[in-house]
C-alpha positions as a Markdown table, in Angstrom:
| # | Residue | x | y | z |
|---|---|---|---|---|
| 1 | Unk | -66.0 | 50.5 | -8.1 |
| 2 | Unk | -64.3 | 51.1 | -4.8 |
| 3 | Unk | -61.4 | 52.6 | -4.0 |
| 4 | Unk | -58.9 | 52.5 | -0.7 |
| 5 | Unk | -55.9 | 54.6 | 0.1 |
| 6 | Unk | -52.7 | 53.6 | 1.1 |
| 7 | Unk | -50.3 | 55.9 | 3.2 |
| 8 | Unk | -47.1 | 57.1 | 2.0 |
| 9 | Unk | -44.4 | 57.8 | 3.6 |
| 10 | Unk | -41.9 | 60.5 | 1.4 |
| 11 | Unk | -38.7 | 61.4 | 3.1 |
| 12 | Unk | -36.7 | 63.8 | 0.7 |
| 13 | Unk | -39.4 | 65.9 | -0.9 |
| 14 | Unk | -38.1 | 69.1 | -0.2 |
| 15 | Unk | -35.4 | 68.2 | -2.8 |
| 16 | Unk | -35.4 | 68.7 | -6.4 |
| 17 | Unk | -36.3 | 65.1 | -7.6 |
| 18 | Unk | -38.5 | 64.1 | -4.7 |
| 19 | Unk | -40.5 | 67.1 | -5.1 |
| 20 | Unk | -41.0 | 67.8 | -9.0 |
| 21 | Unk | -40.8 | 64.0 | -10.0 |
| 22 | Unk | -42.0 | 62.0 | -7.5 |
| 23 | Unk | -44.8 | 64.3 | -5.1 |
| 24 | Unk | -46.2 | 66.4 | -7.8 |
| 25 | Unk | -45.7 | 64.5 | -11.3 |
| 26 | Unk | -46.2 | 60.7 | -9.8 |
| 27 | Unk | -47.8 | 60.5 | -6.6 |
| 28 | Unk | -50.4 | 64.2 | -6.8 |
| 29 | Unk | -51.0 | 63.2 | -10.3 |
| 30 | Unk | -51.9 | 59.9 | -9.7 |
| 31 | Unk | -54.6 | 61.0 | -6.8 |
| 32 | Unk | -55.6 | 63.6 | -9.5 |
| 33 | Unk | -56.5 | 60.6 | -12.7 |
| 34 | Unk | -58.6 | 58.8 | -9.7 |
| 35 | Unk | -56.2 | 56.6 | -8.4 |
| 36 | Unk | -54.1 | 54.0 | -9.8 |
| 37 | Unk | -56.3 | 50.6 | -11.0 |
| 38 | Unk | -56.4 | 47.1 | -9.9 |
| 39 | Unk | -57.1 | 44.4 | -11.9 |
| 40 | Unk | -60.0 | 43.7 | -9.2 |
| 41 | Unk | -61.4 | 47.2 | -10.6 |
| 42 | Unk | -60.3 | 48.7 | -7.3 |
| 43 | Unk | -58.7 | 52.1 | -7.2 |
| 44 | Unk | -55.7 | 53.1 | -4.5 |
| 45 | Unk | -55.4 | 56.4 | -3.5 |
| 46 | Unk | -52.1 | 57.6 | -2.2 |
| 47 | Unk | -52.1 | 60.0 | 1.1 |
| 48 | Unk | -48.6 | 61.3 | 1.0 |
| 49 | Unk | -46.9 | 62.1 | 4.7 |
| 50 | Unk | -43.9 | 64.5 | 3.9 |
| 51 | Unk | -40.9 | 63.6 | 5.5 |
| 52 | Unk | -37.8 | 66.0 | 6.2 |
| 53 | Unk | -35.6 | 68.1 | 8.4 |
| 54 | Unk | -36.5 | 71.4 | 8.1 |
| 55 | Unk | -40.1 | 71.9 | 9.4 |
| 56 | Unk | -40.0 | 75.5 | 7.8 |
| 57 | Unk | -39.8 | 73.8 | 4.1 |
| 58 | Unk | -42.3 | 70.9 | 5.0 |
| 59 | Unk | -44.5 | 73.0 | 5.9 |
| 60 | Unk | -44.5 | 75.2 | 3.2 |
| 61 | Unk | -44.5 | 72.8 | 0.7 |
| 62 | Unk | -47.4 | 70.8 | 2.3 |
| 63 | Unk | -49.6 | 74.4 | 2.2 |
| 64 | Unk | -48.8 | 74.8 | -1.4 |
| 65 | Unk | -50.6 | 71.6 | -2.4 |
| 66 | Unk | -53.3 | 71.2 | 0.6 |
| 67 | Unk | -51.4 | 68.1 | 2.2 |
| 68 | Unk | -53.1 | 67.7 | 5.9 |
| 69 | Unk | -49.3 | 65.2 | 7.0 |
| 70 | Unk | -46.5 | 66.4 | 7.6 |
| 71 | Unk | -43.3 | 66.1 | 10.3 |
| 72 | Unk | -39.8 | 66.0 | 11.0 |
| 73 | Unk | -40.1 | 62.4 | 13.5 |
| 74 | Unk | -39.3 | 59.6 | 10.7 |
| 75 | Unk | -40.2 | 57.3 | 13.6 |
| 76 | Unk | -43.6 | 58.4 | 14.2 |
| 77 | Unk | -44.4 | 58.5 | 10.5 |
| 78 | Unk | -43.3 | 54.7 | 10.5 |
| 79 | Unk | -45.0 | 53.7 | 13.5 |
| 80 | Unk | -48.8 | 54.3 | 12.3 |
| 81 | Unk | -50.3 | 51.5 | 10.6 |
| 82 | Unk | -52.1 | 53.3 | 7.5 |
| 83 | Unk | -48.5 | 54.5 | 6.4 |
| 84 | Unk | -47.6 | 51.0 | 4.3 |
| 85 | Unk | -45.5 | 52.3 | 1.8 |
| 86 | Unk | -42.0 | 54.1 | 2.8 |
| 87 | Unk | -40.3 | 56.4 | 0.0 |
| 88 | Unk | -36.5 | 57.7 | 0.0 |
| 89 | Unk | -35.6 | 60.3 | -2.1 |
| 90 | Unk | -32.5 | 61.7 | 0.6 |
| 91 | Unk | -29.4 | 62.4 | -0.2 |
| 92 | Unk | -27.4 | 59.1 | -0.8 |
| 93 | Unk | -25.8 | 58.9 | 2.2 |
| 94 | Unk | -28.5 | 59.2 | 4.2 |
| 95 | Unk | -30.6 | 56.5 | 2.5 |
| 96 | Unk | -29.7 | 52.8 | 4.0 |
| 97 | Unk | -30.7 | 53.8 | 8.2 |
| 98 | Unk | -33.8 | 55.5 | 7.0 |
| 99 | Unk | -34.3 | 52.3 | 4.6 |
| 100 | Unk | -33.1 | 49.7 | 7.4 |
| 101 | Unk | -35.5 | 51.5 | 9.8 |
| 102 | Unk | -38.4 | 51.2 | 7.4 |
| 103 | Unk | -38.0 | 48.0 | 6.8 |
| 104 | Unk | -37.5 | 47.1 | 10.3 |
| 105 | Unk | -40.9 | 48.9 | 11.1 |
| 106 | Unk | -42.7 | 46.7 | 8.3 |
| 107 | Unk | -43.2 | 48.7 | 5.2 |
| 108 | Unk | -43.1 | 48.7 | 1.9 |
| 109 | Unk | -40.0 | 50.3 | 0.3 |
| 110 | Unk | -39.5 | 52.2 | -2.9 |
| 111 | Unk | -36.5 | 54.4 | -2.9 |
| 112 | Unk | -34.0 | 56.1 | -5.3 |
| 113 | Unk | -30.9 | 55.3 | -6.9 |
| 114 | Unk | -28.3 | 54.6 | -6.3 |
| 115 | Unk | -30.1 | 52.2 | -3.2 |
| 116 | Unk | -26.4 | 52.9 | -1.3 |
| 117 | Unk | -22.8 | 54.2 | -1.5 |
| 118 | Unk | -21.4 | 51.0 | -1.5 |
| 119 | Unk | -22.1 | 47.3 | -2.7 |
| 120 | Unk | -21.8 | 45.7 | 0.9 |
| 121 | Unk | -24.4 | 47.9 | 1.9 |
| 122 | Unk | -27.1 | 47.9 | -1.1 |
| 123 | Unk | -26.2 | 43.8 | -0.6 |
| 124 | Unk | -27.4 | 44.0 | 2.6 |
| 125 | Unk | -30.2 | 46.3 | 2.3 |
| 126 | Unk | -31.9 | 43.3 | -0.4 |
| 127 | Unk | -31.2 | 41.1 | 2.0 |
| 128 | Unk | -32.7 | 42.2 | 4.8 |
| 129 | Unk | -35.9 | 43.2 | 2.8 |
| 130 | Unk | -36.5 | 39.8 | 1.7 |
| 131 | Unk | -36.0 | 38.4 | 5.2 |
| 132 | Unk | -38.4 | 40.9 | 6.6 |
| 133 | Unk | -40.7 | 39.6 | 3.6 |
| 134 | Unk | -41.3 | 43.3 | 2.3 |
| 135 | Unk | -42.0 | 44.5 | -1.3 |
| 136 | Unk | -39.5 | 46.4 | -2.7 |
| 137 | Unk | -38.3 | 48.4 | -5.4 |
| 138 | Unk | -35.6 | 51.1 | -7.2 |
| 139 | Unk | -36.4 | 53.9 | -9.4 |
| 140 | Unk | -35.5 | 53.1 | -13.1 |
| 141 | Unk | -37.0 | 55.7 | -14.6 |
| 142 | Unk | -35.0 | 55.9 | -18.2 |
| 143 | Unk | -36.4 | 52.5 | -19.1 |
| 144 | Unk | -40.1 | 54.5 | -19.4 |
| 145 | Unk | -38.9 | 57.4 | -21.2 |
| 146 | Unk | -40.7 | 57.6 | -24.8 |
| 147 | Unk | -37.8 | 57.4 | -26.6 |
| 148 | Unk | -36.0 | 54.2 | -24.7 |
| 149 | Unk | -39.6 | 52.6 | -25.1 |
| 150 | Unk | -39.5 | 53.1 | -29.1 |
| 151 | Unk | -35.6 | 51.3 | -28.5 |
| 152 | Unk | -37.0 | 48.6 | -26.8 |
| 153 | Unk | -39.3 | 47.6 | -28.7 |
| 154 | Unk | -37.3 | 48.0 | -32.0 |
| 155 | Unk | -34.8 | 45.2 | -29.8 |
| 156 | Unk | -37.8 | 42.7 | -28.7 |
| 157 | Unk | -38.8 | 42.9 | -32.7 |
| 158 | Unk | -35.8 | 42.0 | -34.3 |
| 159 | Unk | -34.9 | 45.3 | -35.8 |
| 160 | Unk | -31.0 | 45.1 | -35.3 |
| 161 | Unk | -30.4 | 41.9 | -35.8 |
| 162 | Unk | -27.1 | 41.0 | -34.0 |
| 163 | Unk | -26.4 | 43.9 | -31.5 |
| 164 | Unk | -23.1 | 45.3 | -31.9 |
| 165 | Unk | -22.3 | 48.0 | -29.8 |
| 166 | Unk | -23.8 | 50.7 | -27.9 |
| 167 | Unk | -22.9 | 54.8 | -27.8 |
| 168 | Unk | -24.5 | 56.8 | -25.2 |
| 169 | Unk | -23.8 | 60.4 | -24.5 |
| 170 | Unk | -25.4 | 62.3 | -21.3 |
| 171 | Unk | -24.3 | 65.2 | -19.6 |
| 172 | Unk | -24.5 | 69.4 | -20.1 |
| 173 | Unk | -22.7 | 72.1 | -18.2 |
| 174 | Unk | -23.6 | 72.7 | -14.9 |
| 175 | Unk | -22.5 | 76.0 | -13.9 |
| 176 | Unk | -20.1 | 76.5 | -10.4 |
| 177 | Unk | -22.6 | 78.3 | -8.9 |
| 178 | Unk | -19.9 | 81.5 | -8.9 |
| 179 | Unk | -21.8 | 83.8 | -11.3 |
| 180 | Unk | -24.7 | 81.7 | -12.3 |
| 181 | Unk | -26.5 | 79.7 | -10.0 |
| 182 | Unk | -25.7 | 75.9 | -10.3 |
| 183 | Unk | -28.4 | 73.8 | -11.7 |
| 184 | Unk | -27.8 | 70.8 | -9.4 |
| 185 | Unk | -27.4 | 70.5 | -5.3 |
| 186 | Unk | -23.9 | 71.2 | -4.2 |
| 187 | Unk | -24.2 | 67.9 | -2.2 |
| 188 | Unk | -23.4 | 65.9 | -5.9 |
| 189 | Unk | -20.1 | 67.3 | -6.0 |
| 190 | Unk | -18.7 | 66.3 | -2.5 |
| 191 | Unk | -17.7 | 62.4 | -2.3 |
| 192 | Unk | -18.2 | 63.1 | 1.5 |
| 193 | Unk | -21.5 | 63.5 | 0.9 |
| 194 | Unk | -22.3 | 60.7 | -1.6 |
| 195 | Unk | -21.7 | 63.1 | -4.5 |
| 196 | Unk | -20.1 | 62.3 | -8.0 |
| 197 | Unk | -21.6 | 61.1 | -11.5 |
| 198 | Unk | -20.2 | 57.7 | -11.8 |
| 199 | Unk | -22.5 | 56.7 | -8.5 |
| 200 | Unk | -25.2 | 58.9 | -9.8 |
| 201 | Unk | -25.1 | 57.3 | -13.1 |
| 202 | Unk | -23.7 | 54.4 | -13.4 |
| 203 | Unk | -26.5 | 52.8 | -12.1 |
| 204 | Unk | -28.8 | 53.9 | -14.5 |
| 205 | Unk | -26.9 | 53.0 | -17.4 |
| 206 | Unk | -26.7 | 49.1 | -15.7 |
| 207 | Unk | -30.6 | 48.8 | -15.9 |
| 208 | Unk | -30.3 | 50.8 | -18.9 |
| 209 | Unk | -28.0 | 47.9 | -20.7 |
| 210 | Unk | -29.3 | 44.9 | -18.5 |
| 211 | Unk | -33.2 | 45.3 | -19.3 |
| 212 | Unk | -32.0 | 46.0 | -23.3 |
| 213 | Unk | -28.9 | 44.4 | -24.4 |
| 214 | Unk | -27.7 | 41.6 | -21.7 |
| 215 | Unk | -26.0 | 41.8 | -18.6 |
| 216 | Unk | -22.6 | 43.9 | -17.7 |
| 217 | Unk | -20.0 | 41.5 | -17.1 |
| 218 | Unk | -16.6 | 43.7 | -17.3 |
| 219 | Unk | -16.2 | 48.0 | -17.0 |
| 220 | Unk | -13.3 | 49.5 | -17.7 |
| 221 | Unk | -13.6 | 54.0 | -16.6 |
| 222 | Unk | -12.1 | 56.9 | -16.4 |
| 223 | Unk | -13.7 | 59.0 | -13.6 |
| 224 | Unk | -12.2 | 62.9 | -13.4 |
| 225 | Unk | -13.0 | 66.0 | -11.5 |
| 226 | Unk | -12.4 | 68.6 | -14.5 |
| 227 | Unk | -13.6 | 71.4 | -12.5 |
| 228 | Unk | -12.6 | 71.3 | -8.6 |
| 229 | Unk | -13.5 | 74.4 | -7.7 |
| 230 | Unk | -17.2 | 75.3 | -6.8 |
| 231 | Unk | -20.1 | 77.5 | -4.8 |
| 232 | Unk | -22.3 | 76.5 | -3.1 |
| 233 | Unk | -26.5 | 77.5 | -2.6 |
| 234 | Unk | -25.2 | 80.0 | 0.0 |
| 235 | Unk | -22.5 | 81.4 | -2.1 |
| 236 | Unk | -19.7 | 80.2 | -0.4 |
| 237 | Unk | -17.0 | 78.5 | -2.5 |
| 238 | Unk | -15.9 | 74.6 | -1.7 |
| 239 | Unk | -13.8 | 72.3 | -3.1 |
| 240 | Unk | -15.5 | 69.7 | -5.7 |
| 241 | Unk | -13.8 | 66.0 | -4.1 |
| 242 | Unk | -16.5 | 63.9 | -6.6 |
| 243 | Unk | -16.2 | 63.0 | -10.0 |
| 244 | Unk | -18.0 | 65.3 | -12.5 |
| 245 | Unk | -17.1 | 63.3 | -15.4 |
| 246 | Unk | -16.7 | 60.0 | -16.9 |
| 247 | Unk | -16.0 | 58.0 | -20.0 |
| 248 | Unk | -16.6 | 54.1 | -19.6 |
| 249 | Unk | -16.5 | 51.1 | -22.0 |
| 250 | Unk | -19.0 | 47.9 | -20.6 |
| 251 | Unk | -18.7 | 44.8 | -22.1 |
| 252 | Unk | -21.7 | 43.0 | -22.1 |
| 253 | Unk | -22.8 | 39.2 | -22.0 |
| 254 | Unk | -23.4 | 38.1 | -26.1 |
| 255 | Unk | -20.4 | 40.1 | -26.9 |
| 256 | Unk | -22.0 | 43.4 | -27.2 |
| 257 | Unk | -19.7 | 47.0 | -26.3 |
| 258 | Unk | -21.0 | 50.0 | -25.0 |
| 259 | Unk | -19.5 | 53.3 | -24.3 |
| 260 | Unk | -20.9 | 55.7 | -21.9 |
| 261 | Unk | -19.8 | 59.3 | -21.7 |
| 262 | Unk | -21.3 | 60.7 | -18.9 |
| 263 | Unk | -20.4 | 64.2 | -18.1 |
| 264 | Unk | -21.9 | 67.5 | -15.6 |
| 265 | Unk | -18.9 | 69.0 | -17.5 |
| 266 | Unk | -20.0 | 69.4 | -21.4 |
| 267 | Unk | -21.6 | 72.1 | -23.7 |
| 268 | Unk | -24.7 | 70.1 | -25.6 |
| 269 | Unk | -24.8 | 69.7 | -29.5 |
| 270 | Unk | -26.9 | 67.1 | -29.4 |
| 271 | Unk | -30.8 | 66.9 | -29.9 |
| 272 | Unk | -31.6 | 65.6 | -26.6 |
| 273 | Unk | -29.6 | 65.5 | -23.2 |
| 274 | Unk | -29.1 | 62.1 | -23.5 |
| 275 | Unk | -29.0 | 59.8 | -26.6 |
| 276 | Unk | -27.9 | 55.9 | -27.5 |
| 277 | Unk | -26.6 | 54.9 | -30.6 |
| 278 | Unk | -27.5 | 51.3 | -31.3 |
| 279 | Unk | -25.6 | 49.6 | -33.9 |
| 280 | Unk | -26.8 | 45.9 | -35.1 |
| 281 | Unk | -26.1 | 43.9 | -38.1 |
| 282 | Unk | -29.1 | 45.0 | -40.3 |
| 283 | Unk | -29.8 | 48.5 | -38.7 |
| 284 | Unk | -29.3 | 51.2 | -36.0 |
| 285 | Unk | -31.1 | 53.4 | -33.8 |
| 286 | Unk | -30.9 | 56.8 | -31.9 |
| 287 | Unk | -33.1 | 57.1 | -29.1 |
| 288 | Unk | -33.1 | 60.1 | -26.7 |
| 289 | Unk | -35.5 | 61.2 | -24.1 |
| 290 | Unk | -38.1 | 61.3 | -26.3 |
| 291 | Unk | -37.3 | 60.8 | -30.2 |
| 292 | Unk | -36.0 | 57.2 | -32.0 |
| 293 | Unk | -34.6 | 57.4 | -35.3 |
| 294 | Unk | -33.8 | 54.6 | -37.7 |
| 295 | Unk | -31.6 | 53.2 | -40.5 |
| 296 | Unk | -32.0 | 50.1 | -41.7 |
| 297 | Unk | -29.4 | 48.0 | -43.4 |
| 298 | Unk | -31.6 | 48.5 | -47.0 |
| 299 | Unk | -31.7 | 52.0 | -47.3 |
| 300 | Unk | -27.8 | 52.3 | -45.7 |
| 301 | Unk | -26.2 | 54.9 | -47.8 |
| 302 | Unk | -22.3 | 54.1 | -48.9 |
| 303 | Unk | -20.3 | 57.1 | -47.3 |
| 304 | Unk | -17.0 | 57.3 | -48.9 |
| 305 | Unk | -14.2 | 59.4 | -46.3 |
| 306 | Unk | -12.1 | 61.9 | -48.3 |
| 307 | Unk | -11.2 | 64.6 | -46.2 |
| 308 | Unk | -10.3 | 66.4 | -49.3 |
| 309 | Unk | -14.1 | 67.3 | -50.0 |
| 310 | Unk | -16.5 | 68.7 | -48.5 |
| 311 | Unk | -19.2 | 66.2 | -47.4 |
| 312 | Unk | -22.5 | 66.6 | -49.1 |
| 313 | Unk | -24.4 | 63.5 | -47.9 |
| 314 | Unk | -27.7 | 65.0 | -45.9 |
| 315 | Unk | -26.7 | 62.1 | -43.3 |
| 316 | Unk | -29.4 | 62.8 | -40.3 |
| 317 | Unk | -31.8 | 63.4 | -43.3 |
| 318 | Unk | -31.3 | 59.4 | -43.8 |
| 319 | Unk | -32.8 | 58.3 | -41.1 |
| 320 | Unk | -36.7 | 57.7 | -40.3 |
| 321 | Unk | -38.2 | 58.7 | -37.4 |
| 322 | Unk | -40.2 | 55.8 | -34.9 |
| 323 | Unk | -43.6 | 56.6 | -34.4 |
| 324 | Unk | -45.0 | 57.0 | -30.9 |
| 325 | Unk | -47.4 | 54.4 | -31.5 |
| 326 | Unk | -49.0 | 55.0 | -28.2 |
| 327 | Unk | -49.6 | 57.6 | -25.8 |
| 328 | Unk | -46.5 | 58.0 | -23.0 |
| 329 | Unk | -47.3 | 59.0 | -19.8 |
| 330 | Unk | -44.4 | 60.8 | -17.1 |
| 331 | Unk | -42.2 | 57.7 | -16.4 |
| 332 | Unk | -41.5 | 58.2 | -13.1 |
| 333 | Unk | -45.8 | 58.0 | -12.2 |
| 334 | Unk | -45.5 | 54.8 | -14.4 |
| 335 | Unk | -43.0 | 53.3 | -12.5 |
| 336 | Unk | -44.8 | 54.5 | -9.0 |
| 337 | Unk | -48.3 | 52.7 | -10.4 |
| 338 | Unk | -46.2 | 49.9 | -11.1 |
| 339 | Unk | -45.1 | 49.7 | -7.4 |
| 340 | Unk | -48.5 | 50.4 | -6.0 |
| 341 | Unk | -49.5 | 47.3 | -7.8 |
| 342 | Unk | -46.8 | 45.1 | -6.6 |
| 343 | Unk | -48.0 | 46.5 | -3.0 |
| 344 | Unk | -51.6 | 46.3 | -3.3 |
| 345 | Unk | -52.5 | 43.7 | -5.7 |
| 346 | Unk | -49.1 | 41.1 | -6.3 |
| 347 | Unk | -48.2 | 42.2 | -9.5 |
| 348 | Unk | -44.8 | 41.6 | -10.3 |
| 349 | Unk | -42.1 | 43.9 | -10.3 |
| 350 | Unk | -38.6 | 43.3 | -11.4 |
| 351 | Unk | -37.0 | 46.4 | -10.5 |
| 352 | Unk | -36.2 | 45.3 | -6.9 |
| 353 | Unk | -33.4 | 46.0 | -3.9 |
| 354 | Unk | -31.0 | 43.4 | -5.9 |
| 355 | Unk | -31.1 | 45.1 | -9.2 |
| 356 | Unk | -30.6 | 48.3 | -7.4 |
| 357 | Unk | -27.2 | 46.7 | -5.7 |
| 358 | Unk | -26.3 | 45.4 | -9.2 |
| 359 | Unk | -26.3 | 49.3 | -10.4 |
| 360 | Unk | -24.1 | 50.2 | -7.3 |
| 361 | Unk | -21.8 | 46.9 | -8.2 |
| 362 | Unk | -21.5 | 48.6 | -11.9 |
| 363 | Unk | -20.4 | 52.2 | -9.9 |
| 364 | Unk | -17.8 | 50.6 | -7.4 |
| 365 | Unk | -16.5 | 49.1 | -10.4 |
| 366 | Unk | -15.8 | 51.9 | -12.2 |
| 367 | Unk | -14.7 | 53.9 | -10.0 |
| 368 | Unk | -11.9 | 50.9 | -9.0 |
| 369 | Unk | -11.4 | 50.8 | -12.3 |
| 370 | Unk | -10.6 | 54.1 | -12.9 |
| 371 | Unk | -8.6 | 54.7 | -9.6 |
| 372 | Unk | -6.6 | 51.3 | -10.4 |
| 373 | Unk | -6.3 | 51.7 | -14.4 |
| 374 | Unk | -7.8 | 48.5 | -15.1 |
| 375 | Unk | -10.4 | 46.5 | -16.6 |
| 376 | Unk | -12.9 | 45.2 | -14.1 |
| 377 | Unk | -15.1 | 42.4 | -14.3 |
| 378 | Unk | -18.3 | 42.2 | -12.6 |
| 379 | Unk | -19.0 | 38.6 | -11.0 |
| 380 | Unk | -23.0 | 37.9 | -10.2 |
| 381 | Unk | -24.2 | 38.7 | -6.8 |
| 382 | Unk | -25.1 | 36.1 | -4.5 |
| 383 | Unk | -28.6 | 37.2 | -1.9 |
| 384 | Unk | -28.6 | 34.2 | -0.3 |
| 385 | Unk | -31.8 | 33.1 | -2.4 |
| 386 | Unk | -33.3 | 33.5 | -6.0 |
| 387 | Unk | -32.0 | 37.0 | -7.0 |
């Protein structure tokens, strides 16, 4: 068996998601199993080359985990030949010139969502890698979470029979950073910035519906600032201008609904962080992170609403749990071997530039929605070329 190693460029490590998720859980671990397999039998190692602005940071973080490449010059990390793959993991606002220029300079691109602030530019940023003839790709990490794998494949067996609708909650309380420090960079609470949860999520609630239940075709949103008044990682206070909360309903093509609350500004009773009700014609589902619970239409008890009573039905007690069936690895390394793949050895990869600007045509819409009161539908996206 031979193995080879491809270069990797990683601009944004230094940041919460770049570092945990996508240096030390995806690419590190991958290098640590051996490398990621080809069908040839070949193995690719990755050589990460940390890219940021602070050289005090960089260099820290590439001592902590013995990684020889590191700099500040996104050019010269571009310009050498063994560095084919570029990865963006910046702030959002800082993603399309660092994308455009890596592109320009050849590579590879894999980069975080949402791809760009606004649809003209993720449009153009598919465009142009598919005129430069480069691979690329958008995080979608939800879709390999354990629990949206157990939903997925309850939908591609016929579990539901016609969808009906979709419920999804996300959010917890993320604290001003006055007397507790905030859980999340002040940067996702200025709209200056690129901040707010409607372009932070959003697009992953399009891939979310798109790779499940059918394409978004309408949106209509409410996007708020409930708490405009916050501190930042210095301690100084600032005003929040992003939305830190919204509540959307997407129609979907086959006539399914979904509603979305999405919200930085709630206190959890839920089991997970994040959970979908699904809602079909012989059963439902509750997937979270991690856990899938079913009721089918059979074993459906017959709830009768008197508010007169107490209830006495054992209702989550009802409901059977999905096996895992399988053995789920950290989704974000499963989407990164996926990548590597597409890079080294063709294999496809759906989760390109023009599904990322589908995700940021889902967020402009809601927030024109919201700002204009209004349902919005959502038209497809002409690339200039099979999408």
């Amino acid at each position: 068996m031979t193995t080879r190693t491809l270069g990797v460029v990683m601009n944004g490590v230094t940041g919460r998601m770049g570092y945990r998720q996508h240096l030390v859980r995806s690419v590190l671990a991958i290098n640590s199993a051996g490398g990621v397999a080809l069908p040839s039998g070949e193995r690719v190692l990755l050589r990460p080359v940390l890219v940021g602005r602070s050289e005090a940071k960089l260099r820290d973080l590439a001592g902590r985990h013995d990684i020889p490449d590191w700099t500040t010059d996104l050019d010269a990390a571009l310009a050498d030949p063994a560095n084919q793959i570029y990865f963006d993991a910046q702030v959002t606002s800082a993603r399309v010139g660092a994308v455009t220029r890596a592109i320009e300079a050849g590579k590879h691109v894999y980069a975080e969502k949402p791809t760009a602030e606004t649809l003209e530019d993720a449009i153009t940023l598919a465009k142009t890698a598919r005129a430069a003839g480069v691979k690329n790709g958008v995080v979608q990490d939800k879709l390999f979470l354990p629990g949206l794998l157990k939903l997925r494949r309850l939908v591609e067996g016929g579990f539901f029979g016609r969808v009906l609708s979709v419920r999804g909650e996300f959010g917890y309380w993320v604290f001003e950073g006055d007397w507790q420090p905030a859980q999340r960079p002040s940067w996702n609470y200025r709209a200056e910035d690129g901040g707010g949860i409607v372009l932070d999520m959003f697009p992953h609630w399009h891939y979310v519906l798109e790779n499940l239940f059918g394409r978004v075709e309408a949106v209509t949103a409410r996007a708020v600032t409930h708490v405009p008044d916050r501190w930042d990682e210095a301690g100084g206070r600032y005003d929040a201008t992003a939305d830190d909360a919204a509540y959307g309903i997407f129609e979907l093509a086959g006539g399914v609904v979904a509603q979305i609350n999405s919200s930085w500004t709630t206190r959890v009773f839920r089991d997970e962080l994040v959970e979908f009700q699904v809602d079909g014609t012989e059963g439902s589902a509750v997937a979270g992170l991690r856990r899938c619970r079913v009721q089918h239409r059979s074993t459906t008890p017959k709830p009768v609403w008197n508010p007169d009573l107490p209830a006495t039905e054992p209702f989550r007690e009802q409901w059977q749990e999905v096996p895992d069936n399988a053995e789920f690895d950290n989704g974000f390394k499963t989407q990164w071997e996926m990548f590597v793949r597409h890079v080294a050895a063709g294999e496809p990869f759906p989760y390109d530039f023009a599904a990322g600007a589908r995700g940021v045509q889902l967020a402009q819409a809601g927030l024109l929605s919201s700002t204009e009161g209004r349902r919005v539908e959502l038209t497809p996206i002409d690339f200039g070329g099979e999408a």
